[in-house]
Amino acid sequence: MLEVAFWSSVIFVAYAYVIYPVLLSIVSMVRERRVDRADVTPPVSFIIAAHNEQARIQGKIENTLRLEYPRDRLEIIVASDGSMDGTERITRTYEGQGVVLVRTPTRRGKEYAQRCAMEIASGEILVFSDVAATLPPNAVARIVRNFHDPTVGCVSSVDHTVDAEGQSTGEGGYVRYEMLLRRLESKAGTVVGLSGSFFAARREVCRDWSSDLPSDMHTLFRAVQAGFRGVSDADSIAYYTNVPDTRREFERKVRTVLRGISLVGANLEMVNPGRYGLFAWQLLSHKVCRWLVPFALLLALVSNGLLMPHSTAYAAGCLAQLVLYGVALGGLSAKRLSVAKPVKILAFFVLSNLAILNAWYRFATGKRVTSWQPSRR
C-alpha cells in the first residue's frame, strides 16, 4: 500500500509537469489549429487599472503613448481603484493627450476598476495592461492582428521577466515554462489562461464582467463559453521585473492561486469533457493537477520515509528528497545574485508549492481576494 501511494504520487507530479506537456505537444502536432493573423486596425480601448501607483503611473502612460497604433483608433483609459496618492493627479496631466481618467470613490478591486473603464470604453477590442508591464511600441498592433481570425475571442501576450539587474530568475525560468505550455495549448486549440499583465479580448467576450473573479482567466472562460478560443501570441510581449523579495513573491503566488481556485470552483462545468472536450482536459491538467501537486509531494515524502526501513533504494530516495528541499530552502534565504540558476528554479518550485498549500487553506477557511496591494516590481 505504501509503495502504491509513493509511486502514484510520483507519477502524478510527473504528469503535471512532464507528461502533460509531452502529450500536449503530440496533440498540437496531430491537430494544429493555426491563427489567421493579418494587419488590422479595429478601434481599441487600452485599459490600465491602478491603485496608489504614483511612482509608476507616469512611466506607464508615457510607454502607452509611444505605442505605434493610429491615434484616432486608440483610446487610453486609466482606471483608478480608489487611489489615495498622486496617481489621479498625474493622470490628469495627460488628459490633453487623450488619456481618460476613470475613478472609483472607494477601493473595490482591480476587476471593478476595469469594469468601470469598460462602461465608457468605445473600442471593439479591449486591451488590458498592468502598470508594471512595459510594452514595445508595436505591442497593440501585434496583439490585434489575431482578431482577424473570427474564431479568436481573446489573446494572451508572452511574459518576459528579469530581476533588477537584468538577470534571469527562478520565476523567469518558470514563466518560460508556462509560455511554452501556452504556445502548445494555443496550437492544439485554446490556452487555459491569459497573462494578466497584457491581454486583449473582443468586447462581446467581456459582457457580464465579474468584479470578484480574476479578469484574465475569467475572460478566457467567457470566450470558450461563447464558442471562441483564446490564443497566445509570441510576437506580443510584455516585460516586467520579478517581485524583489521572497515574502511578497509568496503572497503574490498565494493570491493568484486562491483566485484561480475560486474561479474554477464557480465554473465547474468547464472541467466537463463531455461539454468542453479538449479544453476540459487542458484545464484539469494545467491548472487543477498543478494545484494538487503539493499534496502529492507531501504524500511522496511521507510514504518514502515509511518505506526507508524496507529498502536501501527507498532510503536513498528519501535522503535525496530531503537534500533537495534543504537546498531549495537555502536558495530562498540566500541573496539572489549568489544563487546558481538550478537552485533558483528549485527554490521557486518549492516556494510555489508552499504558496499553493497556503491558498488551499485560505480557500477552505472561506477567505477570498478581490483587492490587494500591487506587488512592487
Tab-separated table of C-alpha atoms in Angstrom:
chain	number	residue	atom	x	y	z
A	1	MET	CA	0.000	0.000	0.000
A	2	LEU	CA	2.836	2.383	0.848
A	3	GLU	CA	4.523	1.612	-2.457
A	4	VAL	CA	1.286	2.333	-4.331
A	5	ALA	CA	0.969	5.669	-2.513
A	6	PHE	CA	4.594	6.591	-3.227
A	7	TRP	CA	4.627	5.713	-6.913
A	8	SER	CA	1.161	7.151	-7.530
A	9	SER	CA	2.259	10.484	-6.080
A	10	VAL	CA	5.498	10.473	-8.106
A	11	ILE	CA	3.607	9.702	-11.317
A	12	PHE	CA	1.068	12.414	-10.520
A	13	VAL	CA	3.789	15.065	-10.138
A	14	ALA	CA	5.476	13.798	-13.299
A	15	TYR	CA	2.154	14.021	-15.164
A	16	ALA	CA	1.538	17.612	-14.093
A	17	TYR	CA	4.981	18.883	-15.088
A	18	VAL	CA	6.344	16.477	-17.726
A	19	ILE	CA	3.816	14.027	-19.147
A	20	TYR	CA	1.115	16.630	-19.811
A	21	PRO	CA	3.463	18.859	-21.876
A	22	VAL	CA	4.603	15.790	-23.852
A	23	LEU	CA	1.021	14.699	-24.553
A	24	LEU	CA	0.098	18.284	-25.391
A	25	SER	CA	2.934	18.547	-27.896
A	26	ILE	CA	1.680	15.364	-29.598
A	27	VAL	CA	-1.888	16.686	-29.716
A	28	SER	CA	-0.691	20.029	-31.105
A	29	MET	CA	1.116	18.217	-33.937
A	30	VAL	CA	-1.839	15.980	-34.761
A	31	ARG	CA	-4.468	18.734	-34.743
A	32	GLU	CA	-2.650	22.025	-35.077
A	33	ARG	CA	-5.017	24.996	-35.284
A	34	ARG	CA	-3.337	27.960	-36.898
A	35	VAL	CA	-4.326	31.559	-36.287
A	36	ASP	CA	-5.260	33.607	-39.368
A	37	ARG	CA	-3.416	36.807	-38.483
A	38	ALA	CA	-3.420	39.981	-40.583
A	39	ASP	CA	-2.657	43.682	-40.129
A	40	VAL	CA	-5.947	45.189	-38.980
A	41	THR	CA	-6.699	48.366	-37.025
A	42	PRO	CA	-10.023	47.973	-35.186
A	43	PRO	CA	-10.939	50.624	-32.593
A	44	VAL	CA	-9.087	49.721	-29.390
A	45	SER	CA	-9.690	50.743	-25.787
A	46	PHE	CA	-6.486	50.368	-23.759
A	47	ILE	CA	-7.333	49.976	-20.053
A	48	ILE	CA	-4.847	50.425	-17.205
A	49	ALA	CA	-6.099	49.593	-13.711
A	50	ALA	CA	-4.131	51.321	-10.952
A	51	HIS	CA	-4.188	51.658	-7.182
A	52	ASN	CA	-1.751	54.059	-5.492
A	53	GLU	CA	0.694	53.941	-8.390
A	54	GLN	CA	2.110	57.469	-8.277
A	55	ALA	CA	5.663	56.119	-8.554
A	56	ARG	CA	4.975	54.241	-11.792
A	57	ILE	CA	1.879	55.647	-13.485
A	58	GLN	CA	3.726	58.363	-15.406
A	59	GLY	CA	6.128	55.841	-16.885
A	60	LYS	CA	3.236	53.562	-17.813
A	61	ILE	CA	1.297	56.352	-19.522
A	62	GLU	CA	4.397	57.508	-21.395
A	63	ASN	CA	5.041	53.934	-22.506
A	64	THR	CA	1.426	53.647	-23.706
A	65	LEU	CA	1.546	56.932	-25.614
A	66	ARG	CA	4.559	55.610	-27.550
A	67	LEU	CA	2.521	52.699	-28.925
A	68	GLU	CA	2.540	52.654	-32.722
A	69	TYR	CA	-1.177	52.469	-33.429
A	70	PRO	CA	-3.462	55.002	-35.183
A	71	ARG	CA	-4.241	57.608	-32.524
A	72	ASP	CA	-7.798	58.062	-33.748
A	73	ARG	CA	-8.392	54.347	-33.127
A	74	LEU	CA	-6.680	54.041	-29.746
A	75	GLU	CA	-8.466	55.113	-26.572
A	76	ILE	CA	-6.393	55.152	-23.363
A	77	ILE	CA	-8.255	54.813	-20.060
A	78	VAL	CA	-6.659	54.811	-16.614
A	79	ALA	CA	-8.998	53.251	-14.052
A	80	SER	CA	-8.047	54.385	-10.548
A	81	ASP	CA	-9.195	51.933	-7.911
A	82	GLY	CA	-9.745	54.416	-5.082
A	83	SER	CA	-6.163	55.719	-5.218
A	84	MET	CA	-5.246	57.956	-2.295
A	85	ASP	CA	-1.849	59.170	-3.533
A	86	GLY	CA	-0.897	61.193	-6.610
A	87	THR	CA	-1.990	58.618	-9.209
A	88	GLU	CA	-5.056	60.568	-10.331
A	89	ARG	CA	-3.301	63.957	-10.271
A	90	ILE	CA	-0.528	62.650	-12.518
A	91	THR	CA	-3.018	61.007	-14.881
A	92	ARG	CA	-4.978	64.233	-15.280
A	93	THR	CA	-1.881	65.983	-16.650
A	94	TYR	CA	-2.197	63.744	-19.716
A	95	GLU	CA	-5.849	64.478	-20.455
A	96	GLY	CA	-4.795	66.844	-23.234
A	97	GLN	CA	-3.056	63.887	-24.916
A	98	GLY	CA	-6.189	61.778	-24.998
A	99	VAL	CA	-5.782	59.924	-21.711
A	100	VAL	CA	-9.072	59.475	-19.842
A	101	LEU	CA	-9.271	59.025	-16.073
A	102	VAL	CA	-11.991	56.884	-14.507
A	103	ARG	CA	-12.038	56.763	-10.733
A	104	THR	CA	-13.887	54.705	-8.169
A	105	PRO	CA	-14.761	56.630	-4.990
A	106	THR	CA	-13.691	53.702	-2.801
A	107	ARG	CA	-11.361	50.807	-3.328
A	108	ARG	CA	-13.238	47.858	-4.816
A	109	GLY	CA	-10.505	45.866	-6.560
A	110	LYS	CA	-8.818	45.654	-9.943
A	111	GLU	CA	-11.704	43.952	-11.727
A	112	TYR	CA	-14.224	46.531	-10.510
A	113	ALA	CA	-11.986	49.341	-11.764
A	114	GLN	CA	-11.681	47.580	-15.123
A	115	ARG	CA	-15.462	47.262	-15.292
A	116	CYS	CA	-15.887	50.983	-14.657
A	117	ALA	CA	-13.464	51.682	-17.506
A	118	MET	CA	-15.370	49.353	-19.838
A	119	GLU	CA	-18.585	51.282	-19.189
A	120	ILE	CA	-17.148	54.280	-21.040
A	121	ALA	CA	-14.880	52.381	-23.451
A	122	SER	CA	-15.831	52.571	-27.126
A	123	GLY	CA	-13.378	50.117	-28.692
A	124	GLU	CA	-14.285	46.889	-30.445
A	125	ILE	CA	-11.198	45.350	-28.876
A	126	LEU	CA	-10.414	45.832	-25.190
A	127	VAL	CA	-6.755	45.662	-24.185
A	128	PHE	CA	-5.808	45.315	-20.515
A	129	SER	CA	-2.357	46.035	-19.140
A	130	ASP	CA	-0.850	46.287	-15.669
A	131	VAL	CA	1.127	49.315	-14.579
A	132	ALA	CA	4.187	47.099	-14.008
A	133	ALA	CA	4.274	45.873	-17.615
A	134	THR	CA	6.454	47.663	-20.178
A	135	LEU	CA	5.342	47.180	-23.768
A	136	PRO	CA	7.302	47.569	-27.022
A	137	PRO	CA	5.946	50.168	-29.482
A	138	ASN	CA	4.314	47.540	-31.727
A	139	ALA	CA	2.571	45.705	-28.860
A	140	VAL	CA	-1.035	46.691	-29.621
A	141	ALA	CA	-0.604	46.412	-33.393
A	142	ARG	CA	0.749	42.899	-32.885
A	143	ILE	CA	-1.889	41.657	-30.474
A	144	VAL	CA	-4.902	42.874	-32.505
A	145	ARG	CA	-3.648	41.023	-35.618
A	146	ASN	CA	-5.039	37.859	-34.038
A	147	PHE	CA	-8.615	39.169	-34.172
A	148	HIS	CA	-8.604	38.929	-37.964
A	149	ASP	CA	-9.331	35.258	-37.206
A	150	PRO	CA	-13.088	35.073	-36.361
A	151	THR	CA	-12.513	32.062	-34.051
A	152	VAL	CA	-10.284	34.060	-31.685
A	153	GLY	CA	-12.032	35.661	-28.713
A	154	CYS	CA	-9.049	36.681	-26.610
A	155	VAL	CA	-5.276	36.862	-26.899
A	156	SER	CA	-2.519	36.463	-24.331
A	157	SER	CA	0.860	38.117	-24.532
A	158	VAL	CA	4.150	36.420	-23.697
A	159	ASP	CA	5.765	37.459	-20.413
A	160	HIS	CA	9.473	38.226	-20.217
A	161	THR	CA	10.753	38.625	-16.672
A	162	VAL	CA	14.152	39.551	-15.233
A	163	ASP	CA	15.438	40.822	-11.887
A	164	ALA	CA	16.506	44.408	-11.175
A	165	GLU	CA	19.967	43.692	-12.618
A	166	GLY	CA	18.526	42.186	-15.798
A	167	GLN	CA	19.434	38.624	-14.809
A	168	SER	CA	17.247	35.564	-15.265
A	169	THR	CA	15.491	34.363	-12.113
A	170	GLY	CA	13.795	31.212	-10.870
A	171	GLU	CA	10.497	32.891	-11.593
A	172	GLY	CA	11.832	33.703	-15.074
A	173	GLY	CA	12.503	30.018	-15.710
A	174	TYR	CA	9.016	29.158	-14.503
A	175	VAL	CA	7.486	31.855	-16.733
A	176	ARG	CA	9.316	30.479	-19.780
A	177	TYR	CA	7.940	27.021	-18.977
A	178	GLU	CA	4.417	28.481	-18.702
A	179	MET	CA	4.842	30.304	-22.007
A	180	LEU	CA	5.865	27.007	-23.641
A	181	LEU	CA	2.667	25.365	-22.364
A	182	ARG	CA	0.567	28.253	-23.645
A	183	ARG	CA	2.193	28.029	-27.053
A	184	LEU	CA	1.407	24.302	-27.250
A	185	GLU	CA	-2.139	24.816	-25.939
A	186	SER	CA	-2.706	27.558	-28.478
A	187	LYS	CA	-1.583	25.245	-31.304
A	188	ALA	CA	-3.873	22.478	-30.022
A	189	GLY	CA	-6.881	24.771	-29.792
A	190	THR	CA	-7.032	27.210	-26.908
A	191	VAL	CA	-4.963	28.341	-23.955
A	192	VAL	CA	-6.364	27.870	-20.431
A	193	GLY	CA	-5.221	31.222	-19.063
A	194	LEU	CA	-4.102	34.682	-20.144
A	195	SER	CA	-1.213	36.844	-18.970
A	196	GLY	CA	-2.826	39.390	-16.673
A	197	SER	CA	-0.088	41.909	-17.388
A	198	PHE	CA	-1.149	42.300	-21.030
A	199	PHE	CA	-4.076	40.660	-22.824
A	200	ALA	CA	-6.844	41.587	-25.257
A	201	ALA	CA	-10.408	40.453	-25.891
A	202	ARG	CA	-13.377	41.148	-28.108
A	203	ARG	CA	-15.942	43.407	-26.468
A	204	GLU	CA	-18.675	40.753	-26.621
A	205	VAL	CA	-16.481	38.363	-24.618
A	206	CYS	CA	-16.295	40.913	-21.784
A	207	ARG	CA	-20.022	41.213	-21.189
A	208	ASP	CA	-21.225	40.196	-17.715
A	209	TRP	CA	-17.846	41.220	-16.299
A	210	SER	CA	-17.280	39.863	-12.794
A	211	SER	CA	-15.819	42.181	-10.150
A	212	ASP	CA	-14.696	39.396	-7.825
A	213	LEU	CA	-13.053	36.881	-10.176
A	214	PRO	CA	-9.628	37.192	-11.884
A	215	SER	CA	-10.199	39.068	-15.133
A	216	ASP	CA	-7.520	37.305	-17.167
A	217	MET	CA	-8.635	33.712	-16.591
A	218	HIS	CA	-12.335	34.628	-16.412
A	219	THR	CA	-12.130	36.370	-19.788
A	220	LEU	CA	-10.745	33.150	-21.260
A	221	PHE	CA	-13.584	31.150	-19.707
A	222	ARG	CA	-16.154	33.558	-21.126
A	223	ALA	CA	-14.550	33.288	-24.577
A	224	VAL	CA	-14.706	29.479	-24.552
A	225	GLN	CA	-18.291	29.513	-23.293
A	226	ALA	CA	-19.199	31.831	-26.177
A	227	GLY	CA	-17.660	29.469	-28.738
A	228	PHE	CA	-14.386	31.339	-29.237
A	229	ARG	CA	-10.873	30.264	-28.362
A	230	GLY	CA	-8.001	32.002	-26.620
A	231	VAL	CA	-4.553	32.074	-28.186
A	232	SER	CA	-1.041	33.018	-27.162
A	233	ASP	CA	0.895	35.322	-29.479
A	234	ALA	CA	4.698	35.024	-29.364
A	235	ASP	CA	5.034	38.430	-31.044
A	236	SER	CA	3.035	40.216	-28.325
A	237	ILE	CA	5.472	40.736	-25.465
A	238	ALA	CA	5.233	42.339	-22.019
A	239	TYR	CA	8.389	42.972	-19.994
A	240	TYR	CA	8.472	43.199	-16.214
A	241	THR	CA	10.845	42.641	-13.329
A	242	ASN	CA	10.191	39.901	-10.808
A	243	VAL	CA	8.894	40.589	-7.309
A	244	PRO	CA	12.036	41.629	-5.384
A	245	ASP	CA	11.672	39.679	-2.144
A	246	THR	CA	10.551	36.186	-1.205
A	247	ARG	CA	7.731	37.201	1.135
A	248	ARG	CA	5.978	39.362	-1.461
A	249	GLU	CA	6.594	36.761	-4.165
A	250	PHE	CA	4.950	34.190	-1.889
A	251	GLU	CA	1.915	36.403	-1.220
A	252	ARG	CA	1.513	37.135	-4.919
A	253	LYS	CA	1.519	33.430	-5.715
A	254	VAL	CA	-0.972	32.678	-2.922
A	255	ARG	CA	-3.278	35.390	-4.232
A	256	THR	CA	-3.031	34.157	-7.827
A	257	VAL	CA	-3.766	30.528	-6.930
A	258	LEU	CA	-6.554	31.386	-4.483
A	259	ARG	CA	-8.317	33.472	-7.124
A	260	GLY	CA	-7.814	30.713	-9.699
A	261	ILE	CA	-9.291	28.055	-7.400
A	262	SER	CA	-12.238	30.346	-6.689
A	263	LEU	CA	-12.839	30.843	-10.416
A	264	VAL	CA	-12.739	27.142	-11.278
A	265	GLY	CA	-14.940	26.398	-8.267
A	266	ALA	CA	-17.512	28.857	-9.626
A	267	ASN	CA	-17.305	27.321	-13.116
A	268	LEU	CA	-17.065	23.577	-12.510
A	269	GLU	CA	-18.829	22.859	-15.797
A	270	MET	CA	-15.597	23.923	-17.539
A	271	VAL	CA	-13.878	20.695	-16.429
A	272	ASN	CA	-16.605	18.532	-18.008
A	273	PRO	CA	-15.021	16.798	-21.045
A	274	GLY	CA	-18.459	15.901	-22.350
A	275	ARG	CA	-19.242	19.585	-22.720
A	276	TYR	CA	-15.881	21.261	-23.339
A	277	GLY	CA	-13.805	18.397	-24.706
A	278	LEU	CA	-10.099	19.108	-25.126
A	279	PHE	CA	-10.316	22.348	-23.150
A	280	ALA	CA	-11.593	20.460	-20.082
A	281	TRP	CA	-8.605	18.090	-20.254
A	282	GLN	CA	-6.218	21.026	-20.611
A	283	LEU	CA	-7.799	22.864	-17.687
A	284	LEU	CA	-7.658	19.799	-15.453
A	285	SER	CA	-4.069	19.026	-16.420
A	286	HIS	CA	-2.595	22.525	-16.465
A	287	LYS	CA	-4.405	24.122	-13.560
A	288	VAL	CA	-6.203	21.626	-11.304
A	289	CYS	CA	-3.451	18.994	-11.316
A	290	ARG	CA	-0.853	21.706	-10.690
A	291	TRP	CA	-2.834	22.906	-7.678
A	292	LEU	CA	-2.867	19.340	-6.311
A	293	VAL	CA	0.880	18.756	-6.718
A	294	PRO	CA	1.789	19.914	-3.153
A	295	PHE	CA	-0.376	17.148	-1.699
A	296	ALA	CA	1.307	14.602	-3.967
A	297	LEU	CA	4.734	15.892	-2.893
A	298	LEU	CA	3.795	15.505	0.766
A	299	LEU	CA	2.477	12.005	0.154
A	300	ALA	CA	5.655	11.071	-1.707
A	301	LEU	CA	7.834	12.302	1.152
A	302	VAL	CA	5.831	10.640	3.940
A	303	SER	CA	5.366	7.310	2.150
A	304	ASN	CA	9.037	7.321	1.126
A	305	GLY	CA	10.027	7.889	4.739
A	306	LEU	CA	7.902	4.974	5.906
A	307	LEU	CA	9.431	2.752	3.212
A	308	MET	CA	13.015	3.543	4.232
A	309	PRO	CA	13.470	0.534	6.562
A	310	HIS	CA	12.433	-1.845	3.774
A	311	SER	CA	14.881	-0.864	1.041
A	312	THR	CA	18.155	0.997	0.563
A	313	ALA	CA	16.723	2.389	-2.676
A	314	TYR	CA	13.812	3.965	-0.805
A	315	ALA	CA	16.218	5.229	1.871
A	316	ALA	CA	18.348	6.855	-0.806
A	317	GLY	CA	15.222	8.336	-2.409
A	318	CYS	CA	14.063	9.844	0.879
A	319	LEU	CA	17.514	11.261	1.540
A	320	ALA	CA	17.576	12.776	-1.949
A	321	GLN	CA	14.202	14.448	-1.334
A	322	LEU	CA	15.365	15.918	1.969
A	323	VAL	CA	18.578	17.208	0.393
A	324	LEU	CA	16.681	18.844	-2.479
A	325	TYR	CA	14.220	20.525	-0.115
A	326	GLY	CA	17.115	21.697	2.040
A	327	VAL	CA	18.882	23.175	-0.989
A	328	ALA	CA	15.643	24.879	-2.047
A	329	LEU	CA	15.094	26.439	1.373
A	330	GLY	CA	18.695	27.601	1.367
A	331	GLY	CA	18.134	29.165	-2.036
A	332	LEU	CA	15.087	31.030	-0.736
A	333	SER	CA	17.032	32.548	2.129
A	334	ALA	CA	20.147	33.449	0.124
A	335	LYS	CA	20.635	36.611	-1.904
A	336	ARG	CA	19.503	36.111	-5.484
A	337	LEU	CA	22.783	37.042	-7.139
A	338	SER	CA	24.720	34.467	-5.100
A	339	VAL	CA	22.485	31.538	-6.088
A	340	ALA	CA	23.083	29.255	-9.078
A	341	LYS	CA	20.317	29.124	-11.672
A	342	PRO	CA	19.270	25.478	-10.989
A	343	VAL	CA	18.945	26.345	-7.287
A	344	LYS	CA	16.834	29.401	-8.167
A	345	ILE	CA	14.458	27.234	-10.168
A	346	LEU	CA	14.265	24.596	-7.417
A	347	ALA	CA	13.681	27.290	-4.790
A	348	PHE	CA	10.895	28.856	-6.836
A	349	PHE	CA	9.297	25.423	-7.322
A	350	VAL	CA	9.209	24.850	-3.555
A	351	LEU	CA	8.024	28.398	-2.883
A	352	SER	CA	5.219	27.977	-5.414
A	353	ASN	CA	4.002	24.741	-3.879
A	354	LEU	CA	4.098	26.164	-0.362
A	355	ALA	CA	2.021	29.060	-1.687
A	356	ILE	CA	-0.469	26.639	-3.245
A	357	LEU	CA	-0.884	24.866	0.106
A	358	ASN	CA	-1.482	28.228	1.766
A	359	ALA	CA	-4.027	29.139	-0.923
A	360	TRP	CA	-5.936	25.908	-0.338
A	361	TYR	CA	-6.010	26.621	3.406
A	362	ARG	CA	-7.396	30.107	2.807
A	363	PHE	CA	-9.951	28.765	0.337
A	364	ALA	CA	-11.074	26.076	2.805
A	365	THR	CA	-11.466	28.673	5.565
A	366	GLY	CA	-13.614	30.907	3.370
A	367	LYS	CA	-11.081	33.621	2.560
A	368	ARG	CA	-11.324	35.312	-0.844
A	369	VAL	CA	-9.378	38.111	-2.553
A	370	THR	CA	-10.929	40.976	-4.521
A	371	SER	CA	-8.454	43.775	-3.754
A	372	TRP	CA	-4.814	43.852	-2.759
A	373	GLN	CA	-1.702	45.999	-2.701
A	374	PRO	CA	0.094	45.551	-6.025
A	375	SER	CA	3.463	43.774	-5.780
A	376	ARG	CA	6.340	46.225	-6.192
A	377	ARG	CA	8.366	45.066	-9.176
